[in-house]
Coordinates of C-alpha atoms and ligand atoms in Angstrom, one line a residue:
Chain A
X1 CA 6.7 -24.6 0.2
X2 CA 4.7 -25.0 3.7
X3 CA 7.3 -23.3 5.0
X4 CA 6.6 -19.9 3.6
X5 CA 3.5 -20.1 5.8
X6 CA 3.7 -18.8 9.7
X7 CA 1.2 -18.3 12.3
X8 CA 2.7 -15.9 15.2
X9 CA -0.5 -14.6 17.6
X10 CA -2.8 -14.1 15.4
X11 CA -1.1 -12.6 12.3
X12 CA -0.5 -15.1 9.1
X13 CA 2.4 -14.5 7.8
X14 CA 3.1 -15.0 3.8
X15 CA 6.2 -15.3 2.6
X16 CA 5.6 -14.1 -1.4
X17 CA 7.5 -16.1 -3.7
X18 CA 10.3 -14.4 -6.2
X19 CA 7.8 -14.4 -9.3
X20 CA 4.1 -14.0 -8.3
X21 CA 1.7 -14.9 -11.8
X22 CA -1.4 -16.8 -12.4
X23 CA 1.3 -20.3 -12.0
X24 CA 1.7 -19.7 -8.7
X25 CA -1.2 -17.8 -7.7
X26 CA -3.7 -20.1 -6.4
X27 CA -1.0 -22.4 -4.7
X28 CA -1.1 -19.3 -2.4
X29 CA -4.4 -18.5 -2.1
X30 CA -5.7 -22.0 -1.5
X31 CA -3.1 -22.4 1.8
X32 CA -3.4 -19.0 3.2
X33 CA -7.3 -19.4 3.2
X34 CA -6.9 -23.1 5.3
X35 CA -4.9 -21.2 7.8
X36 CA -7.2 -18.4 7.7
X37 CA -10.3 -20.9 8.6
X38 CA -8.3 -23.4 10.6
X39 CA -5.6 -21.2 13.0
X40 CA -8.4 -18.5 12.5
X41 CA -6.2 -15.8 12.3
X42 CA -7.4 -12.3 12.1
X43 CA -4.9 -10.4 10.2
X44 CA -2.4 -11.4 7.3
X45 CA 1.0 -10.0 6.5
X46 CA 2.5 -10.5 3.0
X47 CA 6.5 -10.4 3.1
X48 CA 7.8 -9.1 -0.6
X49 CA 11.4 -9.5 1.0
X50 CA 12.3 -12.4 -1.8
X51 CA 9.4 -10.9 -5.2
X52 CA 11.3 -10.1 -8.1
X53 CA 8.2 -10.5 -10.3
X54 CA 4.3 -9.8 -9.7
X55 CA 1.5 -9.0 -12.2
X56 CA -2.1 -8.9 -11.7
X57 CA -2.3 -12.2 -9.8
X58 CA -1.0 -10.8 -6.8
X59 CA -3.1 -8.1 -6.7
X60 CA -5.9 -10.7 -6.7
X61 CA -4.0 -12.5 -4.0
X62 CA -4.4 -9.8 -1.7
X63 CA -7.7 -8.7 -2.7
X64 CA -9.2 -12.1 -1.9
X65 CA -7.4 -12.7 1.3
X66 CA -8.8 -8.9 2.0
X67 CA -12.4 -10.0 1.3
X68 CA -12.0 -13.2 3.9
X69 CA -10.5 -11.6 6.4
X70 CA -11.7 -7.6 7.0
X71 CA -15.4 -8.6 7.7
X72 CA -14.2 -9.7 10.8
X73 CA -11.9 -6.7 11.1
X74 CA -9.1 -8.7 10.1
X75 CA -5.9 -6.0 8.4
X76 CA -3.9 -7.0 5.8
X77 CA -0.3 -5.7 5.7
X78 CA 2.3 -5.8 3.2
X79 CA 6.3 -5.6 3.7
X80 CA 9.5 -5.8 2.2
X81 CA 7.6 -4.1 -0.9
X82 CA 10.2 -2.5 -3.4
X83 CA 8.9 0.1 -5.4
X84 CA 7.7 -1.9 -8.1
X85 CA 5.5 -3.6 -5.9
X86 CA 4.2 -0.5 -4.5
X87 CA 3.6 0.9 -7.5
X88 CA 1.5 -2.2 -8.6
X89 CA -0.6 -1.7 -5.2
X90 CA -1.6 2.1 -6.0
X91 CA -2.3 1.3 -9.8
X92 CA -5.1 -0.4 -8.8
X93 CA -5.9 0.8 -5.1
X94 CA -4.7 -1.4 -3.0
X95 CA -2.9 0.9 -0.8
X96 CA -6.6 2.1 0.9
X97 CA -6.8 -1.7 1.9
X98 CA -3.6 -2.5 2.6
X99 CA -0.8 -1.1 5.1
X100 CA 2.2 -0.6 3.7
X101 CA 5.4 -0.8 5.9
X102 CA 9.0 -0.8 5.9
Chain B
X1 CA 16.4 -1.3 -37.5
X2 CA 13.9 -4.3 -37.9
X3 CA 14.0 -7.6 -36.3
X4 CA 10.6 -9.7 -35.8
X5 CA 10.2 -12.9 -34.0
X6 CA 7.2 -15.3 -33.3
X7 CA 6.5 -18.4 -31.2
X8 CA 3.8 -20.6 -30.2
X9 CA 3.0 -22.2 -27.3
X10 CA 0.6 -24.6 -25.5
X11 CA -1.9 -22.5 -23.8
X12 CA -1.0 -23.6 -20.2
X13 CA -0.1 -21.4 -16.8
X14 CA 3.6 -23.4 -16.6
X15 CA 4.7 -21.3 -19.6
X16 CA 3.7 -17.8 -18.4
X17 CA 7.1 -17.3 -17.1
X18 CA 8.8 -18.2 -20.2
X19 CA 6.8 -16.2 -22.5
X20 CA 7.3 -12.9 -20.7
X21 CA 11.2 -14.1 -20.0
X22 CA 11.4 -14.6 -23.8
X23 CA 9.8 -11.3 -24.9
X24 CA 12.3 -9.5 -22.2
X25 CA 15.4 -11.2 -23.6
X26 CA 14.2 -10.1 -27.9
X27 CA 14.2 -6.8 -26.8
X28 CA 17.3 -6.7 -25.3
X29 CA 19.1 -5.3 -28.4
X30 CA 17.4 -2.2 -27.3
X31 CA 18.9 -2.3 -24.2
X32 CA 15.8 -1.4 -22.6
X33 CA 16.4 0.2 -18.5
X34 CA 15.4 -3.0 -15.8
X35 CA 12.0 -0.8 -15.4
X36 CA 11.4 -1.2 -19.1
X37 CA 12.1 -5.0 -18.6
X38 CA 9.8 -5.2 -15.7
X39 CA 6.9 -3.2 -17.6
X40 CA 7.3 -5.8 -20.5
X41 CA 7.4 -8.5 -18.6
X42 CA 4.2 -7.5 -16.7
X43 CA 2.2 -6.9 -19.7
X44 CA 3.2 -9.8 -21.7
X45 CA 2.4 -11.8 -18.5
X46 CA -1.0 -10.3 -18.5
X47 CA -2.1 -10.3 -21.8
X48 CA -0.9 -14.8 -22.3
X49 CA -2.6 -15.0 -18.9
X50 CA -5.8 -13.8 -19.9
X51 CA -5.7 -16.0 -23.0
X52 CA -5.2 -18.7 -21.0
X53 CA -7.2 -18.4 -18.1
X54 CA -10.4 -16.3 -20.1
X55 CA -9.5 -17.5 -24.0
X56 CA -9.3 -21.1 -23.4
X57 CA -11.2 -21.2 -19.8
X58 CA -8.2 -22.5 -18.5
X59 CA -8.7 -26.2 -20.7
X60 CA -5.5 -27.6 -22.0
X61 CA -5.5 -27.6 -26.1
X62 CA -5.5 -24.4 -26.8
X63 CA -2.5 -22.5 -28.2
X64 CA -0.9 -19.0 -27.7
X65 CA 1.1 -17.1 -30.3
X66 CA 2.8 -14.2 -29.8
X67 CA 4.6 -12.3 -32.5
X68 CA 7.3 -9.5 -31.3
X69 CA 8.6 -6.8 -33.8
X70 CA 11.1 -4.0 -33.5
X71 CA 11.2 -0.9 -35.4
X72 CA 14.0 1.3 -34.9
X73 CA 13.0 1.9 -30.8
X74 CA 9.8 0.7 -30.4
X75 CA 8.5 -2.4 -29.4
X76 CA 5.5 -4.4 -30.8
X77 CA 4.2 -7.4 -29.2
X78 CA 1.2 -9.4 -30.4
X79 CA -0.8 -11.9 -28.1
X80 CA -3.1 -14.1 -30.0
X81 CA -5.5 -16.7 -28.9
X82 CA -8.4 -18.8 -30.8
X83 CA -10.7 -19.2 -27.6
X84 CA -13.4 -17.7 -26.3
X85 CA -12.9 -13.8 -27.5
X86 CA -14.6 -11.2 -25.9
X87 CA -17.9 -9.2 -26.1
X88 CA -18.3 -6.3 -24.7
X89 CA -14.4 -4.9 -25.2
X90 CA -15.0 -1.3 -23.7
X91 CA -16.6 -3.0 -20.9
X92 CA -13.3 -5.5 -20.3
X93 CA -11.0 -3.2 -20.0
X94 CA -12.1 -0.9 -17.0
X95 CA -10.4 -1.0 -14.2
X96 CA -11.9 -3.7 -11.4
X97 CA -13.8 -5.4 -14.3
X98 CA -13.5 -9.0 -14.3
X99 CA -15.6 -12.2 -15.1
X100 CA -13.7 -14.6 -12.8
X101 CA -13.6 -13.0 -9.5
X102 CA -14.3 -16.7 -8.1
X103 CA -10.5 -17.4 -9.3
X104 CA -9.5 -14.9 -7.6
X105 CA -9.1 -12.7 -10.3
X106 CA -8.8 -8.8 -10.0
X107 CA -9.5 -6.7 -13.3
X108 CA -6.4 -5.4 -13.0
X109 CA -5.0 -6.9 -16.5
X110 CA -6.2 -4.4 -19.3
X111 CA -5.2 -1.6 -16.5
X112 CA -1.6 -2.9 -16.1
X113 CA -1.1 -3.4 -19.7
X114 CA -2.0 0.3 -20.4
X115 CA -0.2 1.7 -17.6
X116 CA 3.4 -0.2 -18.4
X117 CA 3.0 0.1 -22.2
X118 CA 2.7 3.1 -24.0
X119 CA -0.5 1.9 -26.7
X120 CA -2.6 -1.1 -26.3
X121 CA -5.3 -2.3 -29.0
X122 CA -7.4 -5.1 -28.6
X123 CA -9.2 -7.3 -31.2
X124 CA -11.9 -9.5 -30.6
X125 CA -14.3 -11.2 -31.9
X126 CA -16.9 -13.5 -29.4
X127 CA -15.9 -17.3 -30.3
X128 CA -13.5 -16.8 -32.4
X129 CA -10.5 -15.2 -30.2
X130 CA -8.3 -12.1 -29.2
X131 CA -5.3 -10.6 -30.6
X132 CA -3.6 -7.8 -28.0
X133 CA -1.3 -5.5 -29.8
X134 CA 0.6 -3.5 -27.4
X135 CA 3.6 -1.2 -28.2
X136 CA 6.8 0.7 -26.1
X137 CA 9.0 3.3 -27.2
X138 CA 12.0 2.3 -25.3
X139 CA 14.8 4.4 -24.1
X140 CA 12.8 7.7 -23.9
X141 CA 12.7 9.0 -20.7
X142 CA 16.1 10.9 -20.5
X143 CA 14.8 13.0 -17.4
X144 CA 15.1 9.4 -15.3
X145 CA 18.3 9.2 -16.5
X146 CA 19.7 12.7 -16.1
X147 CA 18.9 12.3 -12.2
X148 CA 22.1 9.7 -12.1
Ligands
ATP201 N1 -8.0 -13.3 -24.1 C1 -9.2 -13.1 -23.6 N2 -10.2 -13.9 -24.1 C2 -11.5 -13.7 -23.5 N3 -11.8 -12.8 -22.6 C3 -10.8 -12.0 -22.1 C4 -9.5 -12.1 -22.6 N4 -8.7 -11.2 -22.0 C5 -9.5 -10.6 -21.2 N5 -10.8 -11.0 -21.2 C6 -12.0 -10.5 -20.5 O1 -11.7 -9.3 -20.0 C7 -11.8 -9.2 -18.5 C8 -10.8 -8.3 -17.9 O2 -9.4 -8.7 -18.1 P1 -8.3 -8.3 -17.1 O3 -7.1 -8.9 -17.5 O4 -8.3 -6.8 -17.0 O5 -8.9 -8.8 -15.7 P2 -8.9 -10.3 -15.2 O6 -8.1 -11.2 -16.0 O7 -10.3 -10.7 -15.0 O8 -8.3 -10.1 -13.8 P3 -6.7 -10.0 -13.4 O9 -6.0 -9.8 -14.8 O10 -6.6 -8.8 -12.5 O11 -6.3 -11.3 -12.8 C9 -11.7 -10.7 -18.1 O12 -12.3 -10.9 -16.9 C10 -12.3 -11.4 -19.3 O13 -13.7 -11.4 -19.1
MG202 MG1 -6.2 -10.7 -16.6

């Protein structure tokens, strides 16, 4: 599962699981904030290439990781997101926070 | 058409995914579009989340039952849980509002739930529990369909 976890410069990169719930969730959290404090990246980028599945625990993925991260002008990004996923990111405002990209 | 079906469960995060997997494959007989899978499956995964992570506090012991019931095109789904219940109801279900932002909670439950189910009704009642009663016309949005 490590391996869904990449540091390239300074961006973390987070490959997102196919189902992302409350099961999962903190598995996530918990390892992207020890590269966060030990690489001390600046900016994160979450991959949705493999998500079939995502409720409200991914939005409070994101938000957290958001929280850690832009007080030291860190970005958080977000690709591969079908439209599901982007429709889950307006819903509750996520789109101001986070760039969206192909 | 009728057709009703319950099931309990122990109140623990591994059997999220089934729950919402086995509410998706009842109303299959509908034959429900994937977007009407994927708006089921998010709500159901929301509302046995909350009981488990805010009913029971996230301690094993507790159970979740859910009880699913279709009427001609229309969907019913019942989550119940004997935990913790809520108090201030109004106050829960606004958007951002959440009592657990240390687990990295969002608020984004209730929200979800209303935006991917066409009514939602909550019950509670503080220390004795919370029933969610949500319902989804399905196969109703011809102008999606007339697009193909
Ligand atoms: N079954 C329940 N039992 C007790 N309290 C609940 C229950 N469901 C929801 N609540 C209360 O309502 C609040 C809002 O729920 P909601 O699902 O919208 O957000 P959340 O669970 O806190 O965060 P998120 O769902 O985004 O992870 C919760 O923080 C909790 O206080
Ligand atoms: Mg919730």
């Amino acid at each position: 599962m490590m391996e869904n976890f990449k540091v390239i410069d300074n961006y973390l990169m987070v490959r997102m699981p196919e189902e992302i719930d409350h099961h999962k969730s903190s598995y996530i959290s918990e390892n992207a904030d020890k590269f966060i404090v030990q690489e001390k990246v600046d900016h994160v980028v979450f991959d949705f290439e493999d998500t079939k599945f995502m409720d409200s625990s991914g939005i409070g993925i994101i938000l957290g990781r958001y929280k850690k991260i832009s007080c030291f002008g860190g970005k958080v990004f977000a690709i591969n997101a079908d439209n599901r996923i982007r429709h889950l990111l307006m819903i509750s405002g996520l789109h101001k926070i986070v760039e969206i990209m192909e | 058409m009728k057709n009703e079906m319950k099931m309990e469960f122990d109140a623990i995060s591994a059997n999220e995914a089934f729950a919402r997997v086995a509410v998706a494959a009842f109303v299959s007989e509908l034959d429900p579009t994937l977007e009407e899978v994927s708006d089921i499956k998010t709500a159901v995964s929301e509302a046995v989340t909350n009981a488990i992570i805010h009913g029971y506090d996230g301690i094993e012991g507790g159970k979740v039952n859910i009880r699913c019931l279709i009427e001609q095109d229309v969907l019913h789904v019942e989550v119940m849980d004997k935990g913790n219940g809520i108090e201030d109801i109004e106050k829960a279900m606004e958007p951002l509002f959440t009592t657990k932002p240390e687990l990295n909670r969002s608020g984004m439950g209730f929200p979800f739930m209303e935006a991917f189910m066409d009514d939602l009704e909550v019950l509670s009642v503080a220390g004795e529990g919370t029933t969610v009663i949500m319902k989804k016309k399905i196969g109703c949005i011809p102008w999606i369909e007339d697009e193909e």
